[in-house]
Coordinates of C-alpha atoms in Angstrom, one line a residue:
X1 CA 18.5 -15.4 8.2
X2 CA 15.8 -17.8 9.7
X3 CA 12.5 -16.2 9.7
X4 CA 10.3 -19.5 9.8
X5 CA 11.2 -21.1 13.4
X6 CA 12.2 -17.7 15.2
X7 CA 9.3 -17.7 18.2
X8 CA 8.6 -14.0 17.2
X9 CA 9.3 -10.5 19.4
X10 CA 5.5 -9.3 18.7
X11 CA 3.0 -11.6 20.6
X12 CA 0.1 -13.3 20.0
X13 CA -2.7 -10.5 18.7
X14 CA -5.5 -10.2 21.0
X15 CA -8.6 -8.4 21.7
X16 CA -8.1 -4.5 22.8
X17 CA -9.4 -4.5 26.3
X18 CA -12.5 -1.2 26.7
X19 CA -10.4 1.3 28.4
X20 CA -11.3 4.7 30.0
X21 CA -12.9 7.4 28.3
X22 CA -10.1 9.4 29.1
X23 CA -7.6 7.1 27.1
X24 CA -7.2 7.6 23.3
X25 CA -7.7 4.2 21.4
X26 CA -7.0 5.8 18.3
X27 CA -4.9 8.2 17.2
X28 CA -5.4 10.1 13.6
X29 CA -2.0 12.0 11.9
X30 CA -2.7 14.1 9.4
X31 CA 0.7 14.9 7.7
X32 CA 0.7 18.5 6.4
X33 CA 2.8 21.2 4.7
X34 CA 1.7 24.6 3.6
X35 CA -1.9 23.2 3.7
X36 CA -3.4 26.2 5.3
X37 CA -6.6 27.1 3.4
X38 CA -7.5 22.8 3.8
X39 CA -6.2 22.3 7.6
X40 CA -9.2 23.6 9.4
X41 CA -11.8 22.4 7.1
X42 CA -10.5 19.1 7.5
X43 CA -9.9 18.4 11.4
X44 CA -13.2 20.0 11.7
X45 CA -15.0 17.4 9.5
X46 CA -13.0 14.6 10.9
X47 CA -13.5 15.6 14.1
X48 CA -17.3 15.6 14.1
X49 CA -16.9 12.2 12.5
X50 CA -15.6 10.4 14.7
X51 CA -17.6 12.4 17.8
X52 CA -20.7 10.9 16.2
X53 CA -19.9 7.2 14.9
X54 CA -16.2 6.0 16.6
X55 CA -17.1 4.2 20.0
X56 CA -13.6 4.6 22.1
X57 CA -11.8 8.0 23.1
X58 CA -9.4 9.0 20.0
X59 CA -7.1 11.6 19.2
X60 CA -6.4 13.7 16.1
X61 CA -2.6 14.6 15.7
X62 CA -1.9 17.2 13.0
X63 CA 2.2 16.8 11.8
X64 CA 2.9 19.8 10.4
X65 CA 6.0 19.3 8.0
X66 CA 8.1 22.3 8.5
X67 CA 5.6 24.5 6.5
X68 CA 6.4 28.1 5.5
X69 CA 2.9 29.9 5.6
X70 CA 0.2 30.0 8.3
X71 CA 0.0 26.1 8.5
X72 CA 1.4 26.3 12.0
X73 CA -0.6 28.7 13.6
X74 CA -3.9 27.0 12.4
X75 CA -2.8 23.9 13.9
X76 CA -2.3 25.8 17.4
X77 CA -5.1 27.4 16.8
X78 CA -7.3 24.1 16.3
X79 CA -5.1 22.5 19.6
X80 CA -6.2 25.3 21.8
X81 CA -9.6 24.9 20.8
X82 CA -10.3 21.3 20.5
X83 CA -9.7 18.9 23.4
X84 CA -9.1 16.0 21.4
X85 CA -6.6 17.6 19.0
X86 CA -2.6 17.7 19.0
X87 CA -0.2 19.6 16.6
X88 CA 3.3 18.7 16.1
X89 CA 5.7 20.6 14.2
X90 CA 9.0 19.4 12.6
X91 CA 11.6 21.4 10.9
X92 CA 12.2 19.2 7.9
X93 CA 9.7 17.8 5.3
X94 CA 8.8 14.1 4.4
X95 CA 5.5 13.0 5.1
X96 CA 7.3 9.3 5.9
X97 CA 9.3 11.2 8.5
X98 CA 5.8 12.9 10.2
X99 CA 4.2 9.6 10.2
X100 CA 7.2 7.7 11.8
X101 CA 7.8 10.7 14.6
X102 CA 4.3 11.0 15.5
X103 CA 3.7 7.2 15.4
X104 CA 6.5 6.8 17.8
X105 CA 5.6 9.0 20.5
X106 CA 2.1 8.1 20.5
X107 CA 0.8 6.0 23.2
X108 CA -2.5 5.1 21.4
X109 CA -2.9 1.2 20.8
X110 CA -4.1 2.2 17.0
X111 CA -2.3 4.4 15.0
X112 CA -3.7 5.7 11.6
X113 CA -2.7 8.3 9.3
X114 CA -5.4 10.0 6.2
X115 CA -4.2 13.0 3.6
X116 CA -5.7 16.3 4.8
X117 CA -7.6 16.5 1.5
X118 CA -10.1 14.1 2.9
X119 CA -10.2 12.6 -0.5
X120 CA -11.4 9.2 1.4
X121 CA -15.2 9.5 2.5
X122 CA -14.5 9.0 6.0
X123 CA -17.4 6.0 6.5
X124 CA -14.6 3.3 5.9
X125 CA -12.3 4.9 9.1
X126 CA -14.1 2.5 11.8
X127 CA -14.3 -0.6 9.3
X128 CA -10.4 0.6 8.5
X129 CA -9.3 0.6 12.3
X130 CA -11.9 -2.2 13.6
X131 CA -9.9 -5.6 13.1
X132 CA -6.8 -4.1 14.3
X133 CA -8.9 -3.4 17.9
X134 CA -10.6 -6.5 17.5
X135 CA -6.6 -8.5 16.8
X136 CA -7.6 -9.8 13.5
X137 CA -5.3 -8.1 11.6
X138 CA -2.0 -5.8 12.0
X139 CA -2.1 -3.3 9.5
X140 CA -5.1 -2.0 7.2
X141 CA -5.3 0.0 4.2
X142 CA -7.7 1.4 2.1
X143 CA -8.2 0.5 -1.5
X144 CA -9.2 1.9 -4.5
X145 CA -8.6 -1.0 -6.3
X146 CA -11.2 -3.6 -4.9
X147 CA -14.1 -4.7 -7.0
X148 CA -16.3 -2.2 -4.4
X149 CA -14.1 0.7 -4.6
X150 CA -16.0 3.5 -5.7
X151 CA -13.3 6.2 -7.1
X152 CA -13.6 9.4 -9.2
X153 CA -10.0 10.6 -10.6
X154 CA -8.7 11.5 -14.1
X155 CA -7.1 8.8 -16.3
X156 CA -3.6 10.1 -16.1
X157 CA -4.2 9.1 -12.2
X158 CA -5.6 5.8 -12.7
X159 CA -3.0 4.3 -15.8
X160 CA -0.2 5.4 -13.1
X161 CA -1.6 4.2 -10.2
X162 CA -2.3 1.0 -11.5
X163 CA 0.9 0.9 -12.9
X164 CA 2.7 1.4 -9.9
X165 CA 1.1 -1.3 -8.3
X166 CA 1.6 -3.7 -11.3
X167 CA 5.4 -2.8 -10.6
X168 CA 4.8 -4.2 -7.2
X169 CA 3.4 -7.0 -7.8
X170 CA 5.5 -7.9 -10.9
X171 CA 9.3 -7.1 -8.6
X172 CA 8.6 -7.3 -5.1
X173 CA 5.8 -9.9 -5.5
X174 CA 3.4 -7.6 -3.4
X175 CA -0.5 -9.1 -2.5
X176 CA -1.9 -6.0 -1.2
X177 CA -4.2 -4.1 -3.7
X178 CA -3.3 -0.6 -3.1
X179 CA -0.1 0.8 -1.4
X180 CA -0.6 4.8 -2.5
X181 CA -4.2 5.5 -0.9
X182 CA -3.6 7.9 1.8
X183 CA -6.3 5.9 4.3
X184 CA -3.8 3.3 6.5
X185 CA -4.0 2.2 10.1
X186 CA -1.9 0.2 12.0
X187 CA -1.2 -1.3 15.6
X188 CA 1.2 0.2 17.8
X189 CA 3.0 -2.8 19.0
X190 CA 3.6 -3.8 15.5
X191 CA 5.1 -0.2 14.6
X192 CA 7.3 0.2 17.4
X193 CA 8.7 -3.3 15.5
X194 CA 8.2 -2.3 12.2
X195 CA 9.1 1.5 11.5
X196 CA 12.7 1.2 13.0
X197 CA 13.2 -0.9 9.1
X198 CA 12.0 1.5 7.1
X199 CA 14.4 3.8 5.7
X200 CA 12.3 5.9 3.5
X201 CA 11.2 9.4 4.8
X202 CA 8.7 10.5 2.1
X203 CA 6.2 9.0 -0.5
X204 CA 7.6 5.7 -0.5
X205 CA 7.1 5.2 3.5
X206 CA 4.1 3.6 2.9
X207 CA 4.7 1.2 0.3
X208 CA 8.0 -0.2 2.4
X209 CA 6.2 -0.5 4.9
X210 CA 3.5 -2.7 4.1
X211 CA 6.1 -4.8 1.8
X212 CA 8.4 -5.6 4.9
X213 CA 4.8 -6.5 7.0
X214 CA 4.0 -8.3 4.2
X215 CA 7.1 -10.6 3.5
X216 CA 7.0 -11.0 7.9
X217 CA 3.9 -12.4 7.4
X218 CA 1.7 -9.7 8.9
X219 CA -1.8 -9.8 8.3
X220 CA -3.2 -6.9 6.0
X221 CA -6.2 -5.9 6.3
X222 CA -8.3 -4.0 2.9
X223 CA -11.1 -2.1 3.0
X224 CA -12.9 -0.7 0.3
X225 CA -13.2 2.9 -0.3
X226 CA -15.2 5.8 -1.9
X227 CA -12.3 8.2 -3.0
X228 CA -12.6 11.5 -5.2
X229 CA -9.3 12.9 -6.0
X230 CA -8.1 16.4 -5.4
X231 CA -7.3 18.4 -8.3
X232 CA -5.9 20.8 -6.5
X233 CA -2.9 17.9 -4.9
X234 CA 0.6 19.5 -5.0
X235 CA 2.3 15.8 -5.3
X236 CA 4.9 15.9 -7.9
X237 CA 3.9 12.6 -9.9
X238 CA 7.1 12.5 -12.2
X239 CA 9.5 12.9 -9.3
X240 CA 7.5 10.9 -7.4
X241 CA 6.8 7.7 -9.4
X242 CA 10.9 8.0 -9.5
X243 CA 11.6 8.1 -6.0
X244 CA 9.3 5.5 -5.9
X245 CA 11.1 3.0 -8.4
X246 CA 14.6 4.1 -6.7
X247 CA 12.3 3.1 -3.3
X248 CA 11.6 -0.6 -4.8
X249 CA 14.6 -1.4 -6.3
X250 CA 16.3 -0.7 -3.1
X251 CA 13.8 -2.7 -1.1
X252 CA 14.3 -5.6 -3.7
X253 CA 18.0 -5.8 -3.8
X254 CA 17.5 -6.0 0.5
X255 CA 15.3 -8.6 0.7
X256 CA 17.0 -10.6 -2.2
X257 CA 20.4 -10.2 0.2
X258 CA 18.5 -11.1 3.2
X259 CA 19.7 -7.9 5.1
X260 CA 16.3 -7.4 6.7
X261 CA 15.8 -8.5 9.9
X262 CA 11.9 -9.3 9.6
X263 CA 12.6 -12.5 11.9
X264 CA 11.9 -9.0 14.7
X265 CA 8.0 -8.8 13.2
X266 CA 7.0 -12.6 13.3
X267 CA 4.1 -13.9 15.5
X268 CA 3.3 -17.3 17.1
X269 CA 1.2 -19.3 15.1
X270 CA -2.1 -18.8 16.1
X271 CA -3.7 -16.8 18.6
X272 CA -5.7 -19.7 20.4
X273 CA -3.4 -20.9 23.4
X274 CA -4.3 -24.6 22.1
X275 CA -2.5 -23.8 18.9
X276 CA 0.5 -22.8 20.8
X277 CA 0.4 -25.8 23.2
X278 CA 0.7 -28.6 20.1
X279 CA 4.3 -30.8 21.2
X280 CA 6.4 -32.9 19.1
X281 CA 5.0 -31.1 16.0
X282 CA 8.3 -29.8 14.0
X283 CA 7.4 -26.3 13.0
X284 CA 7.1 -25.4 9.6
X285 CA 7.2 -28.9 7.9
X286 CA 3.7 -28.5 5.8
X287 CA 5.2 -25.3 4.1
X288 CA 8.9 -26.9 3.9
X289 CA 7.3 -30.2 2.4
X290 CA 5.7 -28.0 -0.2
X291 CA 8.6 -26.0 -0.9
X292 CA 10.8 -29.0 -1.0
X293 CA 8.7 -31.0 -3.4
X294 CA 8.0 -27.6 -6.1
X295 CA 12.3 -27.0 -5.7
X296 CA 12.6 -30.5 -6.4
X297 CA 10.2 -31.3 -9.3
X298 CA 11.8 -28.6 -11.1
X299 CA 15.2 -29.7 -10.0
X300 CA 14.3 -33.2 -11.6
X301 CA 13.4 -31.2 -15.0
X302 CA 16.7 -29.9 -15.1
X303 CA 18.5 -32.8 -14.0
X304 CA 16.8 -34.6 -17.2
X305 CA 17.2 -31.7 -19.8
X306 CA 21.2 -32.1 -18.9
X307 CA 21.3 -35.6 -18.8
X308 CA 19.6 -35.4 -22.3
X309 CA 22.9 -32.9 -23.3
X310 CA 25.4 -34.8 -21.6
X311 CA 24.2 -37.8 -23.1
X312 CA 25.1 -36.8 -26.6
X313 CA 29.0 -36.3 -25.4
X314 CA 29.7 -39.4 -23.5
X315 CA 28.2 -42.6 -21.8
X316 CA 25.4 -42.7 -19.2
X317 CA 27.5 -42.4 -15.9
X318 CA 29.6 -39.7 -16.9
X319 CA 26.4 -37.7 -18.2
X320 CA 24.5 -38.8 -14.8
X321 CA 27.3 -37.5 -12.4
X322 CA 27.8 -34.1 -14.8
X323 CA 24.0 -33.4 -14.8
X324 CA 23.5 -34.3 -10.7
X325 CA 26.5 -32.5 -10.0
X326 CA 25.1 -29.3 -11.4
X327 CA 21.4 -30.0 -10.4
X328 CA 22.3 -30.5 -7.1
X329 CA 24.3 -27.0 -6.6
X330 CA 21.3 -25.8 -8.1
X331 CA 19.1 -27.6 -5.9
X332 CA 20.8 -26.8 -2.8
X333 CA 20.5 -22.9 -3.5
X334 CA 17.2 -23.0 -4.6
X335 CA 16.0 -24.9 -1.3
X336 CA 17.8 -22.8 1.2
X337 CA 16.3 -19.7 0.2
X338 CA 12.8 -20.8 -1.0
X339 CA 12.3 -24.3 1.3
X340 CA 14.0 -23.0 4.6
X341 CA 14.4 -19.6 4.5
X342 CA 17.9 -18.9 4.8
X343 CA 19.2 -15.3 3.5
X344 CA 22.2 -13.8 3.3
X345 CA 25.5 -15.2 2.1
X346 CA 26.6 -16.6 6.2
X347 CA 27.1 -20.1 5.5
X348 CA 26.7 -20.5 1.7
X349 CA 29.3 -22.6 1.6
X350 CA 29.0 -24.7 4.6
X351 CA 25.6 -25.7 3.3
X352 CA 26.6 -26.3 -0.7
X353 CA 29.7 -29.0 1.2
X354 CA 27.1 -30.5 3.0
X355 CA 24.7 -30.2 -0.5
X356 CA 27.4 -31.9 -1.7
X357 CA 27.7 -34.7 0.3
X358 CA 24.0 -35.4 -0.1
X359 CA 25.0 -35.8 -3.9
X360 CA 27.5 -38.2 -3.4
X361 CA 25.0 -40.5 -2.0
X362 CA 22.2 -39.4 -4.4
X363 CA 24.9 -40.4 -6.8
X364 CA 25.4 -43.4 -5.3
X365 CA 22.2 -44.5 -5.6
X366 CA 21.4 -43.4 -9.5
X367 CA 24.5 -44.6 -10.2
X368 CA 23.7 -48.2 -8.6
X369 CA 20.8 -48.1 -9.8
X370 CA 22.1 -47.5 -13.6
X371 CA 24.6 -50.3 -12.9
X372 CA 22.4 -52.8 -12.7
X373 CA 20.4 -51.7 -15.2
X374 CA 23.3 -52.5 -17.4
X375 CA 24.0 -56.0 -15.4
X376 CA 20.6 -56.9 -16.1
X377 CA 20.5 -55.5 -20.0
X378 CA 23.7 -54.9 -21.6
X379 CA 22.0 -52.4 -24.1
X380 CA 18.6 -50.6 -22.7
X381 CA 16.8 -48.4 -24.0
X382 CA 17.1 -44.7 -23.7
X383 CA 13.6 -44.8 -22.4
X384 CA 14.2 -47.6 -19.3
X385 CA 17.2 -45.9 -18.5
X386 CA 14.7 -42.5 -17.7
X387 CA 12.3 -44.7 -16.2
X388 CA 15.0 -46.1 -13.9
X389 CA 16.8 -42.7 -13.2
X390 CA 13.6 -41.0 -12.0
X391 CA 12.1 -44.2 -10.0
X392 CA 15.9 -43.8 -8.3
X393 CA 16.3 -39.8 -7.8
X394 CA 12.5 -40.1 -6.0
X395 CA 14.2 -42.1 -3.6
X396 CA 16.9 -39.9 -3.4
X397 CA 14.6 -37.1 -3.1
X398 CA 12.9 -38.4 0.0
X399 CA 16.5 -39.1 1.4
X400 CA 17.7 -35.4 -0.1
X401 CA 14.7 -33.7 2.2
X402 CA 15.5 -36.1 5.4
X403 CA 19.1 -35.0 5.4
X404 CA 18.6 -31.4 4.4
X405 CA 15.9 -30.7 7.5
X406 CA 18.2 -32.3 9.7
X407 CA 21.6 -31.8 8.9
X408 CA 22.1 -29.4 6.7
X409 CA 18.9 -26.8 7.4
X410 CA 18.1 -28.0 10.8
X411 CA 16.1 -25.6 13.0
X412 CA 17.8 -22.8 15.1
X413 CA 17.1 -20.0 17.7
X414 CA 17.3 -17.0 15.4
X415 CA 20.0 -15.6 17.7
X416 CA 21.8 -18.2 16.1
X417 CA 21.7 -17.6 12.9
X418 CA 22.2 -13.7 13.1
X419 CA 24.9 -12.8 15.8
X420 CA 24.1 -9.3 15.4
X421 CA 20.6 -9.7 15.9
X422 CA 19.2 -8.8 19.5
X423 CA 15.2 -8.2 19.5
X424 CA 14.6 -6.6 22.5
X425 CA 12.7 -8.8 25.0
X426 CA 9.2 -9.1 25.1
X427 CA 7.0 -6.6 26.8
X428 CA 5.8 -7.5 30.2
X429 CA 1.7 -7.3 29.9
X430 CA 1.9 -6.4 33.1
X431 CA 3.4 -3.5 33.1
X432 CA 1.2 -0.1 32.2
X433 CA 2.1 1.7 29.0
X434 CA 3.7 4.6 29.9
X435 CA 1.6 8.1 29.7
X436 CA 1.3 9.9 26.7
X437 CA 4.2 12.5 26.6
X438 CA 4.0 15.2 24.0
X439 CA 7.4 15.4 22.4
X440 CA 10.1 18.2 23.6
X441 CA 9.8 21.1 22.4
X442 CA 13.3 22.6 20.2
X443 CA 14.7 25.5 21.1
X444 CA 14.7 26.9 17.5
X445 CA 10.9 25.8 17.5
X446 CA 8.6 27.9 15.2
X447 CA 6.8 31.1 17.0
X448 CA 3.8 29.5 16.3
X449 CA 4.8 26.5 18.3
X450 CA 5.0 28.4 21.6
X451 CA 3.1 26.9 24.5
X452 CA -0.5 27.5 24.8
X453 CA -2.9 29.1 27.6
X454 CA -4.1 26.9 30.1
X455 CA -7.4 25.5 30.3
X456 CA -9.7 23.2 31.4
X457 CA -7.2 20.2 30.3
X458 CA -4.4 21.7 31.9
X459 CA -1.5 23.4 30.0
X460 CA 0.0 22.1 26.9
X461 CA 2.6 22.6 24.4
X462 CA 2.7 22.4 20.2
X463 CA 5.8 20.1 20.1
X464 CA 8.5 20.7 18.0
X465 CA 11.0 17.7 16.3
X466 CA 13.8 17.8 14.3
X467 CA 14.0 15.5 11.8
X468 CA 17.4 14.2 12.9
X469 CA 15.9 13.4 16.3
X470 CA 13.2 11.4 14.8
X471 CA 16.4 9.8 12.7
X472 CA 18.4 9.3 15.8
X473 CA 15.3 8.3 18.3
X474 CA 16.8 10.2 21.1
X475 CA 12.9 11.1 22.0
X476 CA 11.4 8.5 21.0
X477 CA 9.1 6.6 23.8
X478 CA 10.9 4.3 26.4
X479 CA 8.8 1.4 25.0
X480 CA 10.9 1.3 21.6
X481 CA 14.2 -0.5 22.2
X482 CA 14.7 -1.9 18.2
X483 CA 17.4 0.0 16.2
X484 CA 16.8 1.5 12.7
X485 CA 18.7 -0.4 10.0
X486 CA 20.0 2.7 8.1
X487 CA 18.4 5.8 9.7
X488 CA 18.0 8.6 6.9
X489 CA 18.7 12.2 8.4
X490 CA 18.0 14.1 5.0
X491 CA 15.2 13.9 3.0
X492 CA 16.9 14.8 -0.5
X493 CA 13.0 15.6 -2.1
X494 CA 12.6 18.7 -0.3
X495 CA 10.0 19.8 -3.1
X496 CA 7.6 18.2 -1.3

């Protein structure tokens, strides 16, 4: 799969234009389950928050997670009361799940999600959400990592949080500081892209997600935070950090195999109309150049440590074609995945022929170039020979690149590369997004969800979800035409 030279399904980031006061610009989930003593305290707080400092109209959206004590009827409670609040109930647990069902019915341009402890001082919630309205950035997180962090939490906490995120790092090659703090934002154009690819339905949700924005090349924002931890957090960290590690070595073996379609979350390069303007430019050659020359330095390494080898068991040209033959299989693999992108195993072979046929004429070459070395001397040196061999694969390097860009690697639609793939088209940015629409309500729906009186705002209704509509999207908003990749129904960590 190409994901270099595909034009993109999200467009070019821009600006959030001031809206009505009417309109929420943000919306805050707070996931829940048999929080019931915490729930009120918490909206409360976070309401007066962001009535004092947040500048736009937002929206606080409480997910209950199919709780079993009074947690329902304290979110009704707090919707009937307070304008700017929601509650949403679903009948099976996994805080990935809330987050994904309430994220996908919203109709807020920034969507943002923070654990009902409040463990996050709730200062960094505008600098959190502020370059995603501004377009600088897609997603932001908060971090308890950075240098300016202030965080108070027990050592047990620390060495495995740290650790986790070592783990990242170290298998997934992650860049982002902190994937467990329960402080994240993100905009809703790039979720409607992005949550139909991620599988998980609990803990995990939020570290696949920012790994598959991060490897699309989707700009993370971090801001740092003043966290205390709750001692009083009913996370299960043994079962946890292994659901976690089952979560990363499942999202490792996809992106090694390429099955990820995260062509679906790329952007045009730059946001400035004159970037997008440049002509007769080819795309991607800086990086490809780069790619090409690190693949091929180390290629010419290897292609000397074998020469060295076969040089002990037969004469120069035999050794030479042995040590470019396997070099160059080498090479080929090694530049189709890292140079030009290319994942999955659709046309593997077709590219190590063509790989192939490159050899034969960078064989050509070294091989001429050894023969009349020999003309010339009829016993050289071992060290002119080298000097000759590498003066003669640098040519063949510069042909090697030429011939791979165009011929064998040559730029494509991404339609082209991955029949199967259809991003749905582009959203006209003429066209209003539609209003927001609480989600239906289940028949089965908890007492506690029954509608509520009418007031001032009109009447209103706690919505209730089952988890296998937010698998299947059947309610999902009209907006949101991208298909999950493996949609989970059951969450198997019902502990939670």
């Amino acid at each position: 799969m190409r994901t270099d030279s595909s034009p993109g399904t999200l467009p070019a980031r821009e600006h959030l234009p001031a809206t009505d006061a009417g309109t929420p610009v943000l919306d805050v989930v707070i996931p829940v389950y048999n929080e019931e003593k915490d729930l009120q305290p918490c909206v409360l707080r976070l309401h007066e928050h962001l009535k004092r400092t947040f500048p736009y109209a937002f929206r606080i959206t409480i997910a209950d997670n199919a709780s079993t004590d009074t947690t329902p009827r304290v979110s009704a409670r707090l919707a009937a009361d307070i304008p700017e609040v929601r509650a949403f109930r679903l009948e099976q647990k996994g805080r990935g799940r809330a987050l994904r069902t309430v994220w996908s019915a919203s109709d807020a341009p920034i969507l943002a999600y923070m654990d009902v402890d409040l463990s996050t001082d709730l200062n960094a919630l505008l600098p959190l959400v502020a370059p995603l309205i501004s377009g600088h950035s897609d997603l932001a997180i908060g971090s308890r990592l950075a240098r300016s962090s202030r965080v108070v939490r027990g050592a047990k906490r620390e060495f495995i949080s740290r650790s986790y995120n070592l783990i990242l790092r170290g298998s997934l090659q992650a860049r982002f500081s902190d994937a467990q703090c329960g402080f994240k934002a993100i905009r809703r154009d790039v979720a409607q892209a992005l949550l139909p690819l991620v599988e998980d339905t609990g803990w995990f949700f939020d570290t696949e997600m920012l790994v598959l924005a991060e490897r699309a090349g989707l700009r993370i924002h971090e801001v740092p935070v003043d966290w205390v931890d709750d001692p009083d957090s009913t996370v299960h960290i043994v079962r946890t950090a292994t659901d976690d590690l089952k979560g990363v070595l499942r999202v490792g073996r996809a992106l090694a195999t390429g099955s990820l379609p995260l062509d679906r979350l790329t952007r045009p390069f730059g946001d400035d109309p004159r970037d997008r303007e440049i002509e007769d430019v080819p795309k991607g050659l800086a990086r490809q150049l780069v790619g090409f020359c690190v693949v091929g330095g180390l290629s010419t390494l290897f292609y000397l440590l074998l020469y060295g080898v076969f040089r002990q068991f037969g004469g120069s040209q035999l050794a030479n074609a042995l040590a470019l033959l396997v070099s160059a299989v080498a090479n080929t693999a090694a530049n189709r995945r890292l140079t030009f992108g290319v994942r999955g195993g659709g046309g593997a072979v077709r590219h190590q022929a063509q790989g192939l046929v490159v050899f034969g004429i960078g064989l050509a070459l070294t091989s001429g170039s050894l023969a009349a070395l020999n003309a010339a001397s009829s016993d050289p040196a071992h060290s002119t020979e080298l000097a000759v061999l590498i003066a003669a694969n640098l040519a063949a390097t510069v042909l090697r690149f030429l011939l791979f860009r165009a011929w064998v690697f040559p730029d494509r639609d991404a339609s082209t590369v991955v029949a199967s793939h259809h991003p749905a088209a582009p959203a006209d940015p003429t066209t209003p997004d539609p209003p927001y629409r609480p989600l239906p309500r289940h028949p089965k729906a908890h007492p506690y969800s029954a509608s509520r009186p009418t007031g001032p705002r009109g009447p209103y209704d706690t919505a209730t979800v089952r988890a296998g509509e937010a698998a299947d999207r059947t309610w999902r908003d009209a907006t949101m035409r991208l298909q999950p990749v493996r949609p989970a129904d059951t969450d198997p960590r019902e502990s939670r």
